[in-house]
Amino acid sequence: MKYLKLALLALVAVFTTTSCMDDDWKDPNSETSPYGNNSIQETNVMSIAELKNTYGPKQKDEINDTVRIADGTQIKGIVTGNDIEGNIYSQISIQDDSDKPGIIISVAQGGLSGQLQIGQEVLINVGGLYYGTYRSQPQLGVAYHDSSKDQNYPSRISRADWQNRFKVIGKPDASKIKVQVFSTNPDASKGELNVADLLDADVAYKYAGCLVTLKGVEFAMGDGKTTLAPEDEGKTLGYGVTRYFKGYDKTNKQIGIRTSCYAEFAANLVPQGVVDVTGVLSCYKSSAKYNHTVQLALRRFSDIKASESK
């Protein structure tokens, strides 16, 4: 009887341990995400294009401004940019899966790539947030007033608020992302535009917040010596450095990539030769009297590839 009781106790312990292990592993093996708010239901989804048309000021004319989004408004899209290699900081970008309109969302949280991978569909409650521009770049966030400059612009959503606002849908699928291609030798049959088209403010701001690829470009400072974002250069520029492309590195005609001094690849050399570059497009200007500057934010260094252009 003594040995029988011991055997029964051991058996109960095994089942208990197995049950606990199963509970611990439920989230990774199910459709329920351990992040965000799984109770959110689709009730009033507005496409990103509709959101921008409804709330967006004329970005090329407004430098810093905000407008409150109506309560109950939701948007849904595919994650196109995150902080996977530390370059896109405290932001994600999402894009309509049916079209290309995209938007940048400002969030006061690191490690977003661990929760929202590239290609992840997400439903977001944006009611009560603010759509607006920071240095003419459209984005979503909370209202912030800079009293020293008497300016309003969208700032970072708190971590707690953000976690309550989004719901992960299904599994990541990067193939759903539709990338707009701008080429130095565009193929119109494939819907490609010319890189030079980005000098037109209407075109540039239309694709602001979208994932784009520039084909057949070459860096002006690809000399085999210059790095992407040395800290000593970036400390007077908000700890970010822009490297422009040949032919687009002059005042009033600027297109390039902007790299954080804290990105994992900040110390990498500026690539040489003709390349294809993919990144989240943004447009900036400090005053309405200046032309816009087009910048791409790489998600990872592998977003730069040897050009496939002939």
XYZ file of C-alpha atoms in Angstrom:
310
model
C 0.000 0.000 0.000
C 2.863 2.335 0.836
C 4.434 1.900 -2.602
C 1.024 2.136 -4.286
C 0.371 5.530 -2.633
C 3.789 6.802 -3.702
C 3.121 5.688 -7.269
C -0.245 7.442 -7.312
C 1.293 10.668 -5.967
C 3.993 10.547 -8.632
C 1.350 10.038 -11.330
C -0.666 13.034 -10.091
C 2.487 15.160 -10.116
C 3.208 14.189 -13.725
C -0.309 15.143 -14.865
C -0.158 18.400 -12.917
C 3.191 19.328 -14.464
C 1.962 18.431 -17.942
C -1.163 20.545 -17.436
C 0.929 23.535 -16.355
C 3.236 23.147 -19.330
C 0.244 23.030 -21.670
C -1.114 26.232 -20.129
C 2.258 27.947 -20.479
C 2.477 27.059 -24.160
C -1.083 27.913 -25.141
C -0.452 31.465 -26.396
C 2.331 30.673 -28.899
C 0.308 27.794 -30.361
C -3.035 29.592 -30.642
C -4.464 32.524 -32.547
C -4.664 34.623 -29.366
C -1.852 37.155 -29.121
C -0.247 37.841 -25.727
C 0.050 41.496 -26.811
C -2.525 44.211 -27.293
C -6.246 44.050 -26.593
C -7.882 40.890 -27.933
C -11.372 42.098 -26.974
C -11.454 44.774 -29.704
C -14.090 44.111 -32.370
C -14.408 45.723 -35.799
C -17.148 48.323 -35.532
C -16.191 51.473 -37.440
C -13.169 50.759 -39.633
C -11.956 53.582 -41.842
C -9.319 52.941 -44.490
C -6.015 54.758 -44.037
C -6.719 56.644 -47.265
C -10.088 57.788 -45.866
C -8.461 58.796 -42.580
C -5.872 60.922 -44.351
C -8.485 62.510 -46.615
C -10.815 63.224 -43.696
C -8.346 64.552 -41.144
C -5.255 65.402 -43.121
C -4.333 69.026 -43.574
C -2.511 70.044 -46.730
C 0.792 68.588 -45.543
C 2.942 70.542 -47.939
C 1.567 73.770 -46.421
C 1.242 72.775 -42.750
C 4.506 72.336 -40.834
C 3.194 71.432 -37.362
C -0.495 70.907 -36.702
C -2.984 68.440 -35.165
C -6.664 67.520 -35.408
C -8.553 65.159 -33.066
C -9.970 61.928 -34.526
C -13.608 61.156 -33.715
C -14.273 58.679 -30.920
C -14.944 55.125 -32.072
C -12.859 55.404 -35.254
C -10.765 52.366 -36.185
C -8.184 51.632 -38.862
C -6.758 48.331 -40.051
C -3.575 47.641 -41.945
C -0.362 45.681 -42.416
C 2.772 46.576 -40.442
C 5.443 47.747 -42.893
C 8.040 49.232 -40.541
C 9.214 48.657 -36.970
C 12.319 48.876 -34.780
C 13.776 45.492 -35.729
C 17.320 46.910 -36.052
C 16.865 50.045 -33.985
C 16.520 52.554 -36.805
C 12.799 53.302 -36.697
C 12.567 54.461 -33.090
C 9.300 54.587 -31.083
C 7.250 54.282 -34.267
C 5.568 51.751 -36.480
C 4.188 52.246 -39.964
C 1.125 50.476 -41.307
C -0.404 50.332 -44.755
C -3.737 49.372 -46.302
C -3.670 45.815 -47.623
C -5.987 46.786 -50.494
C -3.994 49.817 -51.624
C -0.774 51.678 -50.803
C -1.775 54.540 -48.445
C 0.259 54.308 -45.246
C 0.639 56.120 -41.946
C 3.276 56.438 -39.231
C 2.132 55.920 -35.628
C 4.199 57.369 -32.794
C 4.436 55.127 -29.691
C 6.458 55.598 -26.497
C 7.704 52.023 -26.406
C 10.776 50.090 -27.506
C 10.853 46.511 -28.744
C 7.784 46.966 -30.944
C 9.190 44.522 -33.500
C 8.744 41.722 -30.962
C 5.008 42.413 -30.803
C 4.245 43.597 -34.317
C 6.347 41.924 -36.978
C 6.657 43.076 -40.574
C 3.573 41.835 -42.431
C 1.379 41.595 -39.322
C -2.213 42.726 -39.792
C -3.471 44.890 -36.948
C -6.744 46.564 -35.951
C -6.328 49.861 -34.090
C -8.740 52.069 -32.154
C -7.626 55.573 -33.134
C -10.568 57.522 -31.699
C -9.349 60.330 -29.465
C -5.858 60.282 -30.985
C -4.586 63.114 -33.145
C -3.699 63.135 -36.807
C -1.286 65.822 -37.797
C 2.120 66.809 -39.010
C 5.556 67.156 -37.469
C 7.786 69.246 -39.710
C 5.201 68.521 -42.421
C 5.428 64.711 -42.001
C 1.954 63.251 -41.326
C 1.593 60.875 -38.370
C -0.741 59.668 -35.599
C -0.203 60.224 -31.900
C -1.330 62.250 -28.901
C -1.556 66.026 -28.942
C 1.549 67.899 -27.823
C 2.015 71.637 -27.546
C 5.523 73.081 -27.750
C 5.099 76.262 -25.730
C 8.546 77.551 -26.643
C 7.568 77.621 -30.332
C 3.784 77.802 -29.894
C 3.358 74.747 -32.134
C 1.142 71.669 -31.983
C 2.073 68.249 -33.330
C 1.355 64.545 -32.710
C 3.619 62.971 -30.088
C 4.101 59.470 -28.668
C 1.184 57.424 -27.360
C 1.910 56.049 -23.891
C 2.770 52.363 -23.636
C -0.308 51.545 -21.515
C -2.681 53.403 -23.839
C -1.157 51.801 -26.923
C -1.458 48.250 -25.562
C -5.166 48.845 -25.040
C -5.702 50.198 -28.555
C -4.487 47.469 -30.921
C -5.453 43.916 -31.759
C -3.253 41.457 -33.666
C -5.059 39.645 -36.492
C -3.744 36.293 -37.715
C -0.086 35.697 -38.434
C 2.504 37.930 -40.146
C 2.587 37.718 -43.935
C 5.023 40.157 -45.553
C 3.815 39.122 -49.027
C 0.666 41.184 -48.409
C 2.650 44.421 -48.417
C 2.342 46.398 -51.640
C 5.515 48.388 -52.259
C 5.512 51.401 -54.567
C 8.592 51.382 -56.796
C 10.352 54.544 -57.955
C 13.077 53.889 -60.508
C 15.742 55.833 -62.387
C 14.529 53.874 -65.403
C 10.849 53.222 -64.628
C 8.817 50.448 -66.227
C 5.358 51.967 -66.554
C 3.827 48.564 -67.315
C 4.733 47.527 -63.754
C 3.347 50.694 -62.201
C 6.791 52.137 -61.479
C 7.276 55.875 -61.076
C 10.413 57.935 -61.637
C 12.625 58.739 -58.647
C 12.523 62.359 -59.804
C 8.735 62.342 -59.312
C 9.399 62.564 -55.562
C 10.598 66.134 -56.075
C 6.918 66.958 -56.683
C 5.403 67.670 -53.252
C 2.014 66.216 -54.214
C 3.621 62.883 -55.131
C 5.968 62.803 -52.143
C 3.266 63.494 -49.567
C 0.884 61.037 -51.219
C 3.348 58.245 -50.407
C 4.519 59.605 -47.044
C 4.276 56.784 -44.495
C 4.359 54.102 -47.204
C 6.961 51.438 -47.881
C 8.720 52.294 -51.139
C 11.668 51.043 -53.158
C 14.043 53.336 -55.053
C 15.669 51.393 -57.874
C 18.949 52.202 -59.559
C 20.179 54.918 -57.200
C 23.725 55.606 -55.996
C 24.897 57.290 -52.808
C 26.744 60.578 -53.198
C 29.064 59.664 -50.300
C 29.699 56.034 -51.216
C 33.469 56.486 -51.059
C 34.372 53.397 -49.043
C 35.262 55.563 -46.027
C 32.098 57.330 -44.885
C 29.767 55.560 -42.447
C 25.991 55.885 -42.357
C 25.445 57.657 -39.037
C 28.511 58.522 -36.926
C 27.477 59.898 -33.537
C 29.809 62.898 -33.692
C 28.058 64.039 -36.873
C 24.561 63.280 -35.646
C 24.754 64.942 -32.239
C 23.885 68.331 -33.747
C 21.198 66.811 -35.995
C 18.974 65.041 -33.480
C 21.224 61.960 -33.536
C 20.199 61.068 -37.052
C 22.217 61.468 -40.267
C 20.948 61.693 -43.845
C 22.973 60.274 -46.747
C 21.732 61.566 -50.077
C 21.736 59.976 -53.514
C 23.760 61.309 -56.429
C 21.827 63.977 -58.263
C 19.601 64.516 -55.233
C 22.105 65.861 -52.720
C 21.722 69.580 -53.290
C 19.542 72.199 -51.577
C 15.905 72.099 -52.740
C 16.492 68.756 -54.459
C 17.139 66.250 -51.700
C 16.352 62.531 -51.568
C 18.208 60.081 -49.345
C 18.078 57.764 -46.339
C 18.081 58.908 -42.723
C 19.778 56.668 -40.185
C 19.651 56.857 -36.404
C 23.040 57.027 -34.693
C 21.703 54.239 -32.460
C 20.720 51.862 -35.268
C 22.532 48.520 -35.295
C 23.998 49.407 -38.693
C 24.902 53.043 -37.941
C 28.628 52.276 -38.209
C 28.309 50.462 -41.547
C 29.953 52.061 -44.560
C 27.760 53.907 -47.029
C 27.196 51.343 -49.824
C 29.007 51.849 -53.105
C 27.700 51.360 -56.620
C 24.152 51.286 -57.970
C 21.651 49.941 -55.443
C 17.955 49.383 -54.798
C 16.821 50.814 -51.466
C 13.606 49.998 -49.601
C 12.313 52.006 -46.659
C 9.441 53.891 -45.076
C 9.116 57.216 -46.871
C 8.856 60.465 -44.963
C 8.899 64.128 -45.967
C 10.298 66.937 -43.852
C 10.749 70.675 -43.974
C 11.339 73.140 -41.171
C 9.490 76.047 -42.762
C 6.787 76.542 -45.374
C 9.201 78.652 -47.417
C 11.485 75.642 -48.023
C 11.008 72.701 -50.338
C 10.476 69.274 -48.812
C 13.253 66.754 -48.193
C 12.458 63.099 -48.964
C 13.913 60.545 -46.549
C 13.682 56.778 -46.398
C 14.022 54.995 -43.047
C 15.563 51.543 -43.440
C 14.072 48.802 -41.295
C 17.267 46.769 -41.536
C 20.525 47.127 -43.401
C 19.498 44.365 -45.825
C 16.929 46.836 -47.209
C 19.823 48.000 -49.394
C 20.615 45.570 -52.201
C 22.750 45.571 -55.325
C 20.520 46.981 -58.046
C 18.534 44.687 -60.286
C 18.095 47.519 -62.770
C 19.668 46.997 -66.170
